[in-house]
Short mmCIF file of C-alpha atoms in Angstrom, two decimals:
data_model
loop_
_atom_site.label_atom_id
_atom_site.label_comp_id
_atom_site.label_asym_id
_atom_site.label_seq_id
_atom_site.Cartn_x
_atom_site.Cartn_y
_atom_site.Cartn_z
CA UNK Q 1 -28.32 227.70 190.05
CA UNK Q 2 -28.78 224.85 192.58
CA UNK Q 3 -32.26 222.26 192.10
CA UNK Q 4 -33.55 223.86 195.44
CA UNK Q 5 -33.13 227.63 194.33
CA UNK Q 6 -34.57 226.20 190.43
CA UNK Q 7 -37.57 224.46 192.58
CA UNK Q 8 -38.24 227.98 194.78
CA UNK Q 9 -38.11 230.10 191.70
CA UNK Q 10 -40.42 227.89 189.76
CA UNK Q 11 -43.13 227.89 192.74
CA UNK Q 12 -42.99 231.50 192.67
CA UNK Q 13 -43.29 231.90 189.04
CA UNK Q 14 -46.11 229.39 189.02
CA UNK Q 15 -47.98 231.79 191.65
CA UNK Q 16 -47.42 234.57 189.99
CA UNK Q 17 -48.66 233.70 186.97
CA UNK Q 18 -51.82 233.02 188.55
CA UNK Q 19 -52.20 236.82 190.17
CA UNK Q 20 -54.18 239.34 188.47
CA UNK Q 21 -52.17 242.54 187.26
CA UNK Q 22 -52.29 245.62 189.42
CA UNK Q 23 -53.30 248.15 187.21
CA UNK Q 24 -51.45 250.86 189.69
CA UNK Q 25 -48.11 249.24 189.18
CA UNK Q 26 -45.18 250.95 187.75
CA UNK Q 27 -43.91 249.29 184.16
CA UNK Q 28 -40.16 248.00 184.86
CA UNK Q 29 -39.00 247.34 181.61
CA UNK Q 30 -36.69 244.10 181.72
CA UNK Q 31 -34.15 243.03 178.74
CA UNK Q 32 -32.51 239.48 178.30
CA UNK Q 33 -30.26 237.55 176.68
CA UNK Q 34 -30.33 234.49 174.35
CA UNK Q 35 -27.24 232.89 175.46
CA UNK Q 36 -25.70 229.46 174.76
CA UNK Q 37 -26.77 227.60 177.78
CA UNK Q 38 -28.25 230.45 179.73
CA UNK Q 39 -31.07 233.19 179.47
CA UNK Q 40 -30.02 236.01 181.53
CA UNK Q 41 -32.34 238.58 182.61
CA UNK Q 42 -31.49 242.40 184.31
CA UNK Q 43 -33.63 245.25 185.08
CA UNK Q 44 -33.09 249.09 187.06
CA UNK Q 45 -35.14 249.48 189.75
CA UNK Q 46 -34.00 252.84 190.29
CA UNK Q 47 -33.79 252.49 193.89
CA UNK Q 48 -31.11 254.58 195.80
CA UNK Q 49 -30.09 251.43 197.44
CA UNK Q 50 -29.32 249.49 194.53
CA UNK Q 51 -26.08 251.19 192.32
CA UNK Q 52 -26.69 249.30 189.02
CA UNK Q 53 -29.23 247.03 187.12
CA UNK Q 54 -30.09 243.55 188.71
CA UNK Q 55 -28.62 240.74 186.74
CA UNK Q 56 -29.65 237.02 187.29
CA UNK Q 57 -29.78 234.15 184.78
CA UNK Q 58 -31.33 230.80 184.35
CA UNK Q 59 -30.51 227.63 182.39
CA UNK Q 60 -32.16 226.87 178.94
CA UNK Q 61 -34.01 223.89 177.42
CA UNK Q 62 -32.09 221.32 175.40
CA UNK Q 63 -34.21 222.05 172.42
CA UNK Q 64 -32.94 225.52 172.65
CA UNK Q 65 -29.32 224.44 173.14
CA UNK Q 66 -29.61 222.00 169.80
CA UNK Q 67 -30.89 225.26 168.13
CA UNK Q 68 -28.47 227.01 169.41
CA UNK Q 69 -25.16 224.86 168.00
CA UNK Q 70 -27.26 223.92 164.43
CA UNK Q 71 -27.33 227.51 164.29
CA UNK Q 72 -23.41 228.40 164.72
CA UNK Q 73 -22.71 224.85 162.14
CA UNK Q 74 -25.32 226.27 159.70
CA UNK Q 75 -24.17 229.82 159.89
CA UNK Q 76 -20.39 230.01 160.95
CA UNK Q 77 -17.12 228.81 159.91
CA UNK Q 78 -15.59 226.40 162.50
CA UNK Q 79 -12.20 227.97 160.82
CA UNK Q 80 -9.80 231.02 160.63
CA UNK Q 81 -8.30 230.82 157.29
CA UNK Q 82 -11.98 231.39 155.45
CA UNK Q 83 -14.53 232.96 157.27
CA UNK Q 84 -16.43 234.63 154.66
CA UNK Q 85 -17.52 231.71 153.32
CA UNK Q 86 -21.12 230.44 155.10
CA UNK Q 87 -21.22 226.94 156.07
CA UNK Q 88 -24.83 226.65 154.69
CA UNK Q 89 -27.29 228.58 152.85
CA UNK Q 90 -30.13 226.79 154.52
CA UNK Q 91 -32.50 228.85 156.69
CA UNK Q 92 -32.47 228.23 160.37
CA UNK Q 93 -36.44 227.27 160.30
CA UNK Q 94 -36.81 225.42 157.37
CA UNK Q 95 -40.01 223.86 158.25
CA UNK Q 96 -43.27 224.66 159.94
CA UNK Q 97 -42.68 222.30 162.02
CA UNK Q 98 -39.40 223.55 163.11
CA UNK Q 99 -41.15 227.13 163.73
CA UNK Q 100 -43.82 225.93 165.98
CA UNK Q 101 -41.41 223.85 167.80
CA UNK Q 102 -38.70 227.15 168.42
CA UNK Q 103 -42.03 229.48 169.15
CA UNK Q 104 -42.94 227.32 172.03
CA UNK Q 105 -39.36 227.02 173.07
CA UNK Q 106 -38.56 230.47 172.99
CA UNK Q 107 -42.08 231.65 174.19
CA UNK Q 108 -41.71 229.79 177.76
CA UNK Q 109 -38.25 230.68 177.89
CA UNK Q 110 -39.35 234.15 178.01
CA UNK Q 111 -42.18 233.54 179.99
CA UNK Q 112 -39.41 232.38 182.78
CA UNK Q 113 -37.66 235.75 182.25
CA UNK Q 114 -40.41 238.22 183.42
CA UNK Q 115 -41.34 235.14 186.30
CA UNK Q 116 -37.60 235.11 187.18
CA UNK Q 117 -37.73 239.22 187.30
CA UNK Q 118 -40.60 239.46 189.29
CA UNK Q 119 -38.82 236.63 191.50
CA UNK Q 120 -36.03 239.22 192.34
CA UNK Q 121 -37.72 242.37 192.57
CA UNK Q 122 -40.27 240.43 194.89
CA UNK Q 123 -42.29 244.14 194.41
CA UNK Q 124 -45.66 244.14 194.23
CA UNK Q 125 -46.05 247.14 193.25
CA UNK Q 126 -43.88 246.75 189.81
CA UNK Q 127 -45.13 245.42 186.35
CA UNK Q 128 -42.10 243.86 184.82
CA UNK Q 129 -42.26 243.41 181.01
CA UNK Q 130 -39.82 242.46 178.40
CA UNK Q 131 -39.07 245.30 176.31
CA UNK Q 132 -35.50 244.21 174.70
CA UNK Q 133 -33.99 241.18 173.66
CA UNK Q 134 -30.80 240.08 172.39
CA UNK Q 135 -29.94 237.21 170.35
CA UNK Q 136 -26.39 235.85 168.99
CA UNK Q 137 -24.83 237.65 166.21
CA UNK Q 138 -24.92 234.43 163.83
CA UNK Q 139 -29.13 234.27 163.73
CA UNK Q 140 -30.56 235.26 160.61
CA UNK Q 141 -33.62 237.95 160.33
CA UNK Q 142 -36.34 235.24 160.45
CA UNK Q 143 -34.76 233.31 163.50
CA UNK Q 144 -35.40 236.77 164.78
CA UNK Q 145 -38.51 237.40 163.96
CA UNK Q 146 -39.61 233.65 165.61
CA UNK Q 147 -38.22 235.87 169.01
CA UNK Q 148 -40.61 238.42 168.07
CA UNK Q 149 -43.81 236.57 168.06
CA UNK Q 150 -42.58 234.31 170.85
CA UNK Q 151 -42.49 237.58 172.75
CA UNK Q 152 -46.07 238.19 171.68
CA UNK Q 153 -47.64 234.93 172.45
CA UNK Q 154 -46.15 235.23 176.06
CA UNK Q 155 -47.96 238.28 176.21
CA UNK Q 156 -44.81 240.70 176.18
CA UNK Q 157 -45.05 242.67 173.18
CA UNK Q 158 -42.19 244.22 171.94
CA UNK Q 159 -42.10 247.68 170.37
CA UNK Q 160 -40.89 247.40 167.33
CA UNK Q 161 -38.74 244.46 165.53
CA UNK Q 162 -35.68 246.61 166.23
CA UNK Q 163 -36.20 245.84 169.64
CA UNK Q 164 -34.56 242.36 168.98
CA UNK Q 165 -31.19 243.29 169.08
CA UNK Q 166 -27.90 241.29 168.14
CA UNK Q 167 -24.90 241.30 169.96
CA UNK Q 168 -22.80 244.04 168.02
CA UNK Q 169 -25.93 246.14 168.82
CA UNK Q 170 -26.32 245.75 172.48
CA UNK Q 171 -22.10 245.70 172.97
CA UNK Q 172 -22.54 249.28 171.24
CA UNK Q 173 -25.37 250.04 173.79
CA UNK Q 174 -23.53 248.37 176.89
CA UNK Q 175 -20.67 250.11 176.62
CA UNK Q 176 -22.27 253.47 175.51
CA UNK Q 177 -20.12 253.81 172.21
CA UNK Q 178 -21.30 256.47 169.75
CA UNK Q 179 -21.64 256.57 166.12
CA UNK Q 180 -18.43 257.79 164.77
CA UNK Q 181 -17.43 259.88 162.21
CA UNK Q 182 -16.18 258.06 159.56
CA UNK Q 183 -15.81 254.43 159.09
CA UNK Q 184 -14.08 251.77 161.68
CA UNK Q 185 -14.34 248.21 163.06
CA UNK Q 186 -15.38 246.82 165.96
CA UNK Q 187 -14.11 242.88 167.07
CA UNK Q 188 -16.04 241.00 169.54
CA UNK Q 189 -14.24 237.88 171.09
CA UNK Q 190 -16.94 236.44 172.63
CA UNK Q 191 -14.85 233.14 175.09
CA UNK Q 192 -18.04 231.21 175.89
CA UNK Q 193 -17.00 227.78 178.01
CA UNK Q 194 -18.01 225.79 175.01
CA UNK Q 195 -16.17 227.28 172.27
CA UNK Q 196 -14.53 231.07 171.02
CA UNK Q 197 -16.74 233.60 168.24
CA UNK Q 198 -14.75 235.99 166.87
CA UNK Q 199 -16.95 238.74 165.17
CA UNK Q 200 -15.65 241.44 162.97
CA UNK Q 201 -18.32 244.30 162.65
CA UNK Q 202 -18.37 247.79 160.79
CA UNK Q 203 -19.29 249.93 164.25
CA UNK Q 204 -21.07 252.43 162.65
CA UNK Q 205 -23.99 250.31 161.39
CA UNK Q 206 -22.75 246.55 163.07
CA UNK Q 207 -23.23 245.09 159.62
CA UNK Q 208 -20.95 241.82 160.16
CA UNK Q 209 -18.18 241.33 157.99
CA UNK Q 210 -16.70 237.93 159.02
CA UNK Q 211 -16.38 235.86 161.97
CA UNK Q 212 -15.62 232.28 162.98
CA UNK Q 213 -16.33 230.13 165.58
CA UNK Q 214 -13.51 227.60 167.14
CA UNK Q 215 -15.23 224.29 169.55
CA UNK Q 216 -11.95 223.83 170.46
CA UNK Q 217 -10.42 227.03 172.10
CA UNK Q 218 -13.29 227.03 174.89
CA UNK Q 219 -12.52 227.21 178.26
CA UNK Q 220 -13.61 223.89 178.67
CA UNK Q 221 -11.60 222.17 176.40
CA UNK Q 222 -8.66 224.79 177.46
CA UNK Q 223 -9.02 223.49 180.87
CA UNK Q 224 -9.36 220.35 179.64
CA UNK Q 225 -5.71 219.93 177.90
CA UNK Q 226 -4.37 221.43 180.72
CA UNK Q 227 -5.01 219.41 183.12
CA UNK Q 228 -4.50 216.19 180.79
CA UNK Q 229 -0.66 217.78 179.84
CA UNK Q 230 -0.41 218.19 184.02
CA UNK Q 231 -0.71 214.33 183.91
CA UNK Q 232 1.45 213.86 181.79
CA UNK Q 233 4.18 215.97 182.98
CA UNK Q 234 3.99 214.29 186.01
CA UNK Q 235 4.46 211.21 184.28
CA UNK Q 236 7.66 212.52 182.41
CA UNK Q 237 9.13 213.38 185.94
CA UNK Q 238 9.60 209.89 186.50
CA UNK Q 239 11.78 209.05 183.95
CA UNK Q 240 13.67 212.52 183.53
CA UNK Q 241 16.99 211.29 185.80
CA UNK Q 242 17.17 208.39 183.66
CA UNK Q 243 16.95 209.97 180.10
CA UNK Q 244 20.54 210.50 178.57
CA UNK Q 245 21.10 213.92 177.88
CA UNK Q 246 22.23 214.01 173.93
CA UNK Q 247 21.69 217.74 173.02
CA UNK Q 248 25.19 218.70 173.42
CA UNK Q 249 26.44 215.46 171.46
CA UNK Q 250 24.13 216.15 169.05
CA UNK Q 251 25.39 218.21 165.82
CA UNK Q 252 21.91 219.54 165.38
CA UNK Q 253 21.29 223.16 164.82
CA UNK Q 254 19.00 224.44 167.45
CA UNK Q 255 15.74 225.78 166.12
CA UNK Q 256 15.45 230.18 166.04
CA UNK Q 257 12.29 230.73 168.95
CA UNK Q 258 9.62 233.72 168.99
CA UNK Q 259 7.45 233.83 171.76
CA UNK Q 260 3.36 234.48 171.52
CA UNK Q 261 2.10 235.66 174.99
CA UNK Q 262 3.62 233.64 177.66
CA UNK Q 263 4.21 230.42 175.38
CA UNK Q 264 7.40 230.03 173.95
CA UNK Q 265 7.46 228.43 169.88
CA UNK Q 266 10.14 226.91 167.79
CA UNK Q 267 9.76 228.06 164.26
CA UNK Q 268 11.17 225.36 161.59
CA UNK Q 269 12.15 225.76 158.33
CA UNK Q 270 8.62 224.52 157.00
CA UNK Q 271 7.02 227.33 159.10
CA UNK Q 272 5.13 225.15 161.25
CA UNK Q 273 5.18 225.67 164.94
CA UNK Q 274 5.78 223.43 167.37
CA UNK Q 275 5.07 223.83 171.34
CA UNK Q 276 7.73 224.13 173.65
CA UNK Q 277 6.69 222.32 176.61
CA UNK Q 278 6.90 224.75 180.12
CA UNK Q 279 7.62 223.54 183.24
CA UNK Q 280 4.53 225.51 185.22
CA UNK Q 281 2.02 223.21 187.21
CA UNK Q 282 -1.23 223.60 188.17
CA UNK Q 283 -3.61 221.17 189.53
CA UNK Q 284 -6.12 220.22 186.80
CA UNK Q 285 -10.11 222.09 188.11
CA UNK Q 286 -12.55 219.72 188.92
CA UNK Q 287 -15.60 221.33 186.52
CA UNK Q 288 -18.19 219.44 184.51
CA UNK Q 289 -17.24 217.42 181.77
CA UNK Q 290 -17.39 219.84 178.58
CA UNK Q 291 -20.38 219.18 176.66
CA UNK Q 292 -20.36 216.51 174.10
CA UNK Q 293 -19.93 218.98 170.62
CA UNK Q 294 -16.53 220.20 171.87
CA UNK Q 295 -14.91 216.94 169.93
CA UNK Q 296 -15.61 218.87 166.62
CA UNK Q 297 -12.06 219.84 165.43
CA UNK Q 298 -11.53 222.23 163.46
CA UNK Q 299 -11.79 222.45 159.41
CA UNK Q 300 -8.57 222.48 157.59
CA UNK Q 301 -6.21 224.41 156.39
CA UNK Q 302 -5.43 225.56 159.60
CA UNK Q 303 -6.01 224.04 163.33
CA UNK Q 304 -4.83 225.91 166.05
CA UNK Q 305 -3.20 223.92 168.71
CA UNK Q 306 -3.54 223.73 172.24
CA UNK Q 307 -0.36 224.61 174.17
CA UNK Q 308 1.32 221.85 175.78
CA UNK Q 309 2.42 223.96 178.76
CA UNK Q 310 0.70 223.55 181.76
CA UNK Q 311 -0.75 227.04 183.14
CA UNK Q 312 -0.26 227.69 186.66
CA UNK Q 313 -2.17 230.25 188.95
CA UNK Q 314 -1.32 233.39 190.61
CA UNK Q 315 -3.89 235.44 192.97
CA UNK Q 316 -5.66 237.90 191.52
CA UNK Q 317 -6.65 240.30 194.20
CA UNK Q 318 -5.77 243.58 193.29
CA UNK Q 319 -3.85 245.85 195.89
CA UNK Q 320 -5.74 246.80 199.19
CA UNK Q 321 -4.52 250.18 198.78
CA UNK Q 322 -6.14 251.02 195.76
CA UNK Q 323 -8.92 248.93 194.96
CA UNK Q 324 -9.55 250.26 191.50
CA UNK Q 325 -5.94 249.33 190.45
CA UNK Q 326 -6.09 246.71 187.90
CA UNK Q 327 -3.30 244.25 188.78
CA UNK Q 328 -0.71 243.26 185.99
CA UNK Q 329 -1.08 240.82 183.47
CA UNK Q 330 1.12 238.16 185.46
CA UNK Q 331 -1.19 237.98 188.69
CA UNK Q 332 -3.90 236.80 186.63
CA UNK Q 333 -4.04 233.05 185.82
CA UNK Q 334 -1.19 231.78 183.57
CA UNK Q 335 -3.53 230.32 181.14
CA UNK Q 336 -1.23 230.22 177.87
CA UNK Q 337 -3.86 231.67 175.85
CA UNK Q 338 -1.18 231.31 172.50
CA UNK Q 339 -3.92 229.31 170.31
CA UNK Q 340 -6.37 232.23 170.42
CA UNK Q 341 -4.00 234.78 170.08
CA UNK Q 342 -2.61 232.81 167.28
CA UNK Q 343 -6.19 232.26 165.80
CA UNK Q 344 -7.15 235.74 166.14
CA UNK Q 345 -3.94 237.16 164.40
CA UNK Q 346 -5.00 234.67 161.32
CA UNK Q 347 -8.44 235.75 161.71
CA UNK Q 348 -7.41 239.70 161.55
CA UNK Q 349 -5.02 239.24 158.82
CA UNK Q 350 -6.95 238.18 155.82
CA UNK Q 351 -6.91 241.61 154.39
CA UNK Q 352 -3.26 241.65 154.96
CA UNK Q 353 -1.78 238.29 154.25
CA UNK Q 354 1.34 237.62 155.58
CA UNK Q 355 3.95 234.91 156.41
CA UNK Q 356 4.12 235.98 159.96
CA UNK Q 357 1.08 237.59 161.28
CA UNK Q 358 1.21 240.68 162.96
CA UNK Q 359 -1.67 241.25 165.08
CA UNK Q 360 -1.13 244.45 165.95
CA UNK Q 361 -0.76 245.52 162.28
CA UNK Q 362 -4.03 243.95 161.36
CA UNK Q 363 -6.32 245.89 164.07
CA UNK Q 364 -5.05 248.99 162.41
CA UNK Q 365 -8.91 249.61 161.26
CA UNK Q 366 -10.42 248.43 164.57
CA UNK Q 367 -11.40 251.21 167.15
CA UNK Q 368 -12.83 248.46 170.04
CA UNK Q 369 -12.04 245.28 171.22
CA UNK Q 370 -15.09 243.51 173.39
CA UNK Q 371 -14.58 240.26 175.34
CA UNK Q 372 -17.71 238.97 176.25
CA UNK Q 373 -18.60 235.56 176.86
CA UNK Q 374 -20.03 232.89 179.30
CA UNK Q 375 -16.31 231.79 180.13
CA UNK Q 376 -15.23 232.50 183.73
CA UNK Q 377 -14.27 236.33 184.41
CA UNK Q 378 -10.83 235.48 185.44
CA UNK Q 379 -10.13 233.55 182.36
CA UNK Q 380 -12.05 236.36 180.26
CA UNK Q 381 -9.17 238.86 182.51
CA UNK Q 382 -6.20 236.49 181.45
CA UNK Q 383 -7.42 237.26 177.81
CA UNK Q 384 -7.69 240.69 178.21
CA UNK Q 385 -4.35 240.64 179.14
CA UNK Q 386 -3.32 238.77 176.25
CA UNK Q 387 -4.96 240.75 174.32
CA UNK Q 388 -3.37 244.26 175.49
CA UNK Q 389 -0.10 241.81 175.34
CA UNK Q 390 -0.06 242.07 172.06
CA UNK Q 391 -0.91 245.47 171.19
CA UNK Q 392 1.98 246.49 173.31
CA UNK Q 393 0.07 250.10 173.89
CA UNK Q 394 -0.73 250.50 170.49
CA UNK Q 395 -2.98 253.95 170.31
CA UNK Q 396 -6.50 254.15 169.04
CA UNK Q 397 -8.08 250.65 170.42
CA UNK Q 398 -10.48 250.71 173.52
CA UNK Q 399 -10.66 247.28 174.95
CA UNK Q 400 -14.14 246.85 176.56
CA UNK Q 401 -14.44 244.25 178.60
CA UNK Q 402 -15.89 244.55 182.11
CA UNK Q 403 -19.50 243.77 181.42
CA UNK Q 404 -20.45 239.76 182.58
CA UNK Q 405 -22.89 239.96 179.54
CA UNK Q 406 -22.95 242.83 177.49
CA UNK Q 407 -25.78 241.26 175.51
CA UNK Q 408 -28.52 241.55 178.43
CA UNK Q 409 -27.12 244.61 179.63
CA UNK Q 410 -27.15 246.47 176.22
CA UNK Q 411 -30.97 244.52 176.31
CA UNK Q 412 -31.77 246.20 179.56
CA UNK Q 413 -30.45 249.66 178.16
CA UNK Q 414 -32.72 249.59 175.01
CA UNK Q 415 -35.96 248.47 177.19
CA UNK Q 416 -35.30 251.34 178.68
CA UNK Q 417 -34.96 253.74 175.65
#
């Protein structure tokens, strides 16, 4: 969102909040979501001319970004290898001062979600409200509750507590899944641009079983190492003609390979793996600099690595003919997404440990897969791809993942209810 459209929208919230409500005005229920950087909002206007809910967004507070990441350190293991162990017991308002401080935060932030709704429905004949709310997965009951009477003091009400969903919840609303008979599982990779949550939930009641954040597989960073290996390749080009060739003086004995995705490993004898440089290029993106809690590495005993091949691009425009045709996994961006699926095979396997993980083994219990995320949707599309990669059209898994944000549409849905 550009200053100019942020100045516009705050004039017109400003104004609104100074008109009187029309008491003939139809209630539009509106749900939103508690992102990491952003609050996004979407409603149904049930117009004819609009197919779908109206989804728009707006950048949060600082304070509410601080909250945000003590949360996930307090909460969630920045590791793989023991996720069912919590970080901290502490509470995530441990003082009164810390409560009145997030109720203020949170209250204006959804103050600027009804004034950004009425900002796009520009109808005066609608009465927006907030009637659902979703928060991360990793916020505790009394984080919230703090949502709750934030929602109150702003003058939207909520129902009922249950109206403050968390993200399993509104995933299995977005996507319209059912209760099941019997019991299964339900991952959510959620790719945000800061850092990866991987969330394993029992889908009948989305009681949370483990999960794991990783500040270093974001797209951010991703893009970062990329475009710092493209440097460096380019570097190494240099010098190539005049490095002696020794491999086939050498008595070495080459190293046996197995290939994750579109990376290509050497396994040693110690079991450690070791990137195989590629020789695709891409020009490094020109984005914002990643935000400063992306140097956090992870905890040991295990890191996953950032490939050292360089991902190149591919367009990925689906054929004009059919323009519901998914194109395959190779016209999608060439993003060597080998850490995650590395981190998410650990991540799976616990239950089933192994020398070699086997990801396709270890989502024998899981009935959906749901990428979600702030990351961009063609990176989100590259891991999809990855992802279905793997399972090499294994039966029984629905991968769910064309929703932008299934946590304000799932929002929306229950406002609704």
């Amino acid at each position: 969102m550009s200053a100019e459209t942020i100045s516009t929208f705050e004039h017109t919230a400003r104004k609104a909040s100074l008109q009187q409500p029309n008491p003939d005005a139809t209630v539009l229920p509106i749900g939103l979501d508690f992102g990491p950087t952003w609050i996004s909002v979407a409603f149904s206007t049930n117009s004819p001319d609009v197919w779908g809910p109206i989804h728009t967004a707006f950048p949060c507070s600082q304070v509410y970004k601080d909250f945000y990441q003590e949360a996930l350190r307090k909460k969630v293991p920045s590791h793989v290898e023991y996720p069912d162990a919590c970080p901290s017991d502490e509470g995530l308002v441990p003082t009164l001062e810390r409560l009145t401080e997030l109720v203020g935060c949170f209250k204006e932030h959804i103050e600027k979600a009804r004034f950004m709704g009425v900002w796009c429905a520009d109808d005066s004949s609608l009465e927006l409200k907030v009637m659902g709310i979703t928060v991360p997965g990793h916020w505790d009951l009394f984080a919230q509750t703090v949502v709750y009477q934030a929602a109150r003091l702003a003058g939207q009400p909520l129902a009922k507590l249950s109206s403050v969903l968390a993200i399993p919840q509104a995933a299995k609303l977005a996507y319209g899944i059912d209760d099941e008979d019997g019991e299964y599982l339900m991952l959510i990779i959620q790719y945000h641009k800061s850092h990866l949550h991987l969330m394993l939930v029992e889908g009948d009641t989305c009681a949370m079983q483990r999960q794991a954040y990783l500040p270093n597989l974001g797209e951010d960073m991703m893009l970062e190492a990329a475009a710092a290996v493209g440097e460096s390749d380019s570097d190494d080009v240099m010098t190539e003609a005049s490095t002696p060739d020794s491999a086939a003086d050498s008595d070495e004995i080459p190293l046996p390979k197995f290939a994750i995705g579109d990376a290509v490993f050497i396994k040693s004898e110690s079991e450690t793996l070791t990137p195989e440089p590629s020789t695709s290029t891409q020009s490094p993106r020109d984005d914002t600099p990643p935000p400063a809690d992306l140097d956090t590495q992870l905890n040991e005993p295990f890191t996953p690595e950032l490939s050292t091949s360089t991902p190149s691009t591919h367009n990925n425009t689906p054929p004009q003919d059919d323009p519901d045709t998914k194109p395959p996994a190779h016209h999608y961006p060439e993003t060597n997404l080998a850490p995650i699926q590395d981190a998410l095979s650990r991540f799976m396997h616990l239950d089933q440990p192994s020398e070699d993980p086997d990801l396709k083994a270890a989502l024998a219990d899981v009935k959906y897969i749901v990428i979600d995320g702030d990351a961009s949707m063609e990176w989100k599309k590259a891991l999809r791809a990855a992802v279905e990669g793997v399972l090499d059209h294994k039966e029984g898994i629905t991968i769910l993942a064309n929703r932008f944000c299934c946590g304000v549409y799932g929002a929306e849905i229950k406002a609704r209810l």
